[in-house]
mmCIF file of C-alpha atoms in Angstrom:
data_model
loop_
_atom_site.group_PDB
_atom_site.id
_atom_site.type_symbol
_atom_site.label_atom_id
_atom_site.label_comp_id
_atom_site.label_asym_id
_atom_site.label_seq_id
_atom_site.Cartn_x
_atom_site.Cartn_y
_atom_site.Cartn_z
ATOM 1 C CA MET A 91 -3.086 4.715 -4.824
ATOM 2 C CA THR A 92 -4.153 5.287 -1.288
ATOM 3 C CA SER A 93 -1.677 4.821 1.797
ATOM 4 C CA GLU A 94 -2.551 2.935 4.582
ATOM 5 C CA PRO A 95 -4.245 5.031 7.606
ATOM 6 C CA LEU A 96 -1.753 6.216 10.659
ATOM 7 C CA LEU A 97 -4.175 5.493 13.547
ATOM 8 C CA LEU A 98 -3.042 7.275 17.198
ATOM 9 C CA THR A 99 -4.574 7.116 20.145
ATOM 10 C CA ARG A 100 -4.466 8.749 23.567
ATOM 11 C CA ARG A 101 -5.972 6.998 26.933
ATOM 12 C CA ASP A 102 -5.870 8.568 30.018
ATOM 13 C CA PRO A 103 -8.502 6.752 32.567
ATOM 14 C CA ALA A 104 -7.778 8.916 35.380
ATOM 15 C CA ARG A 105 -8.823 12.111 33.069
ATOM 16 C CA ASN A 106 -11.665 10.126 31.373
ATOM 17 C CA MET A 107 -9.742 10.673 27.940
ATOM 18 C CA ALA A 108 -10.039 8.458 25.134
ATOM 19 C CA ARG A 109 -9.012 10.248 21.899
ATOM 20 C CA PHE A 110 -8.219 9.016 18.083
ATOM 21 C CA TYR A 111 -6.400 10.653 15.458
ATOM 22 C CA VAL A 112 -6.515 9.167 11.915
ATOM 23 C CA LEU A 113 -4.207 10.499 9.167
ATOM 24 C CA THR A 114 -4.012 9.507 5.513
ATOM 25 C CA VAL A 115 -2.768 10.580 2.302
ATOM 26 C CA GLU A 116 -4.678 10.281 -0.914
ATOM 27 C CA PRO A 117 -4.488 11.426 -4.577
ATOM 28 C CA ASP A 118 -6.805 14.292 -5.568
ATOM 29 C CA LEU A 119 -8.373 14.942 -8.835
ATOM 30 C CA PHE A 120 -5.678 17.309 -10.122
ATOM 31 C CA ASP A 121 -2.397 15.338 -9.728
ATOM 32 C CA GLY A 122 -1.746 16.508 -6.323
ATOM 33 C CA ALA A 123 -2.511 15.003 -2.972
ATOM 34 C CA ALA A 124 -5.132 15.117 0.075
ATOM 35 C CA LEU A 125 -3.920 14.807 3.671
ATOM 36 C CA THR A 126 -7.390 13.727 5.550
ATOM 37 C CA ARG A 127 -7.553 13.987 9.034
ATOM 38 C CA ASN A 128 -10.164 12.481 11.433
ATOM 39 C CA TRP A 129 -9.798 12.954 15.200
ATOM 40 C CA GLY A 130 -12.166 12.947 18.169
ATOM 41 C CA ARG A 131 -13.203 10.689 21.181
ATOM 42 C CA ILE A 132 -13.082 6.880 20.722
ATOM 43 C CA GLY A 133 -16.688 5.697 19.752
ATOM 44 C CA THR A 134 -17.715 8.961 17.931
ATOM 45 C CA LYS A 135 -17.374 9.994 14.391
ATOM 46 C CA GLY A 136 -15.133 12.928 15.386
ATOM 47 C CA ARG A 137 -14.112 15.756 13.135
ATOM 48 C CA PHE A 138 -13.051 15.764 9.730
ATOM 49 C CA ARG A 139 -10.634 18.210 7.654
ATOM 50 C CA ILE A 140 -8.748 17.693 4.187
ATOM 51 C CA ASP A 141 -5.790 19.515 3.359
ATOM 52 C CA LEU A 142 -4.587 19.798 -0.581
ATOM 53 C CA PHE A 143 -0.898 19.765 -1.511
ATOM 54 C CA GLY A 144 0.586 20.098 -4.899
ATOM 55 C CA SER A 145 2.542 16.715 -4.599
ATOM 56 C CA ARG A 146 2.260 13.411 -2.739
ATOM 57 C CA LEU A 147 5.648 14.261 -1.198
ATOM 58 C CA GLU A 148 4.381 17.429 0.238
ATOM 59 C CA ALA A 149 1.369 15.718 1.826
ATOM 60 C CA GLU A 150 3.428 12.729 3.342
ATOM 61 C CA HIS A 151 6.042 15.345 4.918
ATOM 62 C CA ARG A 152 3.014 17.389 6.762
ATOM 63 C CA LEU A 153 1.572 14.067 7.795
ATOM 64 C CA VAL A 154 4.798 13.117 9.463
ATOM 65 C CA ALA A 155 4.989 16.591 10.949
ATOM 66 C CA LEU A 156 1.407 16.157 12.462
ATOM 67 C CA ALA A 157 2.016 12.508 13.707
ATOM 68 C CA ARG A 158 5.305 13.755 15.546
ATOM 69 C CA SER A 159 3.334 16.345 17.059
ATOM 70 C CA LYS A 160 0.661 14.193 18.452
ATOM 71 C CA VAL A 161 3.292 11.594 19.652
ATOM 72 C CA ARG A 162 4.832 14.460 21.911
ATOM 73 C CA ARG A 163 1.442 15.010 23.067
ATOM 74 C CA GLY A 164 0.954 11.692 24.441
ATOM 75 C CA TYR A 165 -0.686 9.716 21.343
ATOM 76 C CA ARG A 166 0.417 5.910 20.669
ATOM 77 C CA GLN A 167 0.014 4.281 17.393
ATOM 78 C CA GLY A 168 -2.657 1.426 17.064
ATOM 79 C CA ALA A 169 -5.947 0.372 18.887
ATOM 80 C CA GLU A 170 -9.314 0.475 17.687
ATOM 81 C CA ALA A 171 -10.792 4.075 17.368
ATOM 82 C CA GLY A 172 -14.427 4.306 16.812
#
């Protein structure tokens, strides 16, 4: 079972800024969970990172913490990313 990806975007035309940040929690092969992150400039593949956790709950807590951090920095939910 995979969760729906959380897409966050940040746009500021005055600064020529168009960024995306995608977070997803997925099961791993060892009864744990993986938090996948993809981020970069809209229109590019961006960078990719996978963090492994012992449980889905731990991964979801980290996802919420990262999302809150990004929202504080000006990211908003929605819009196409690349």
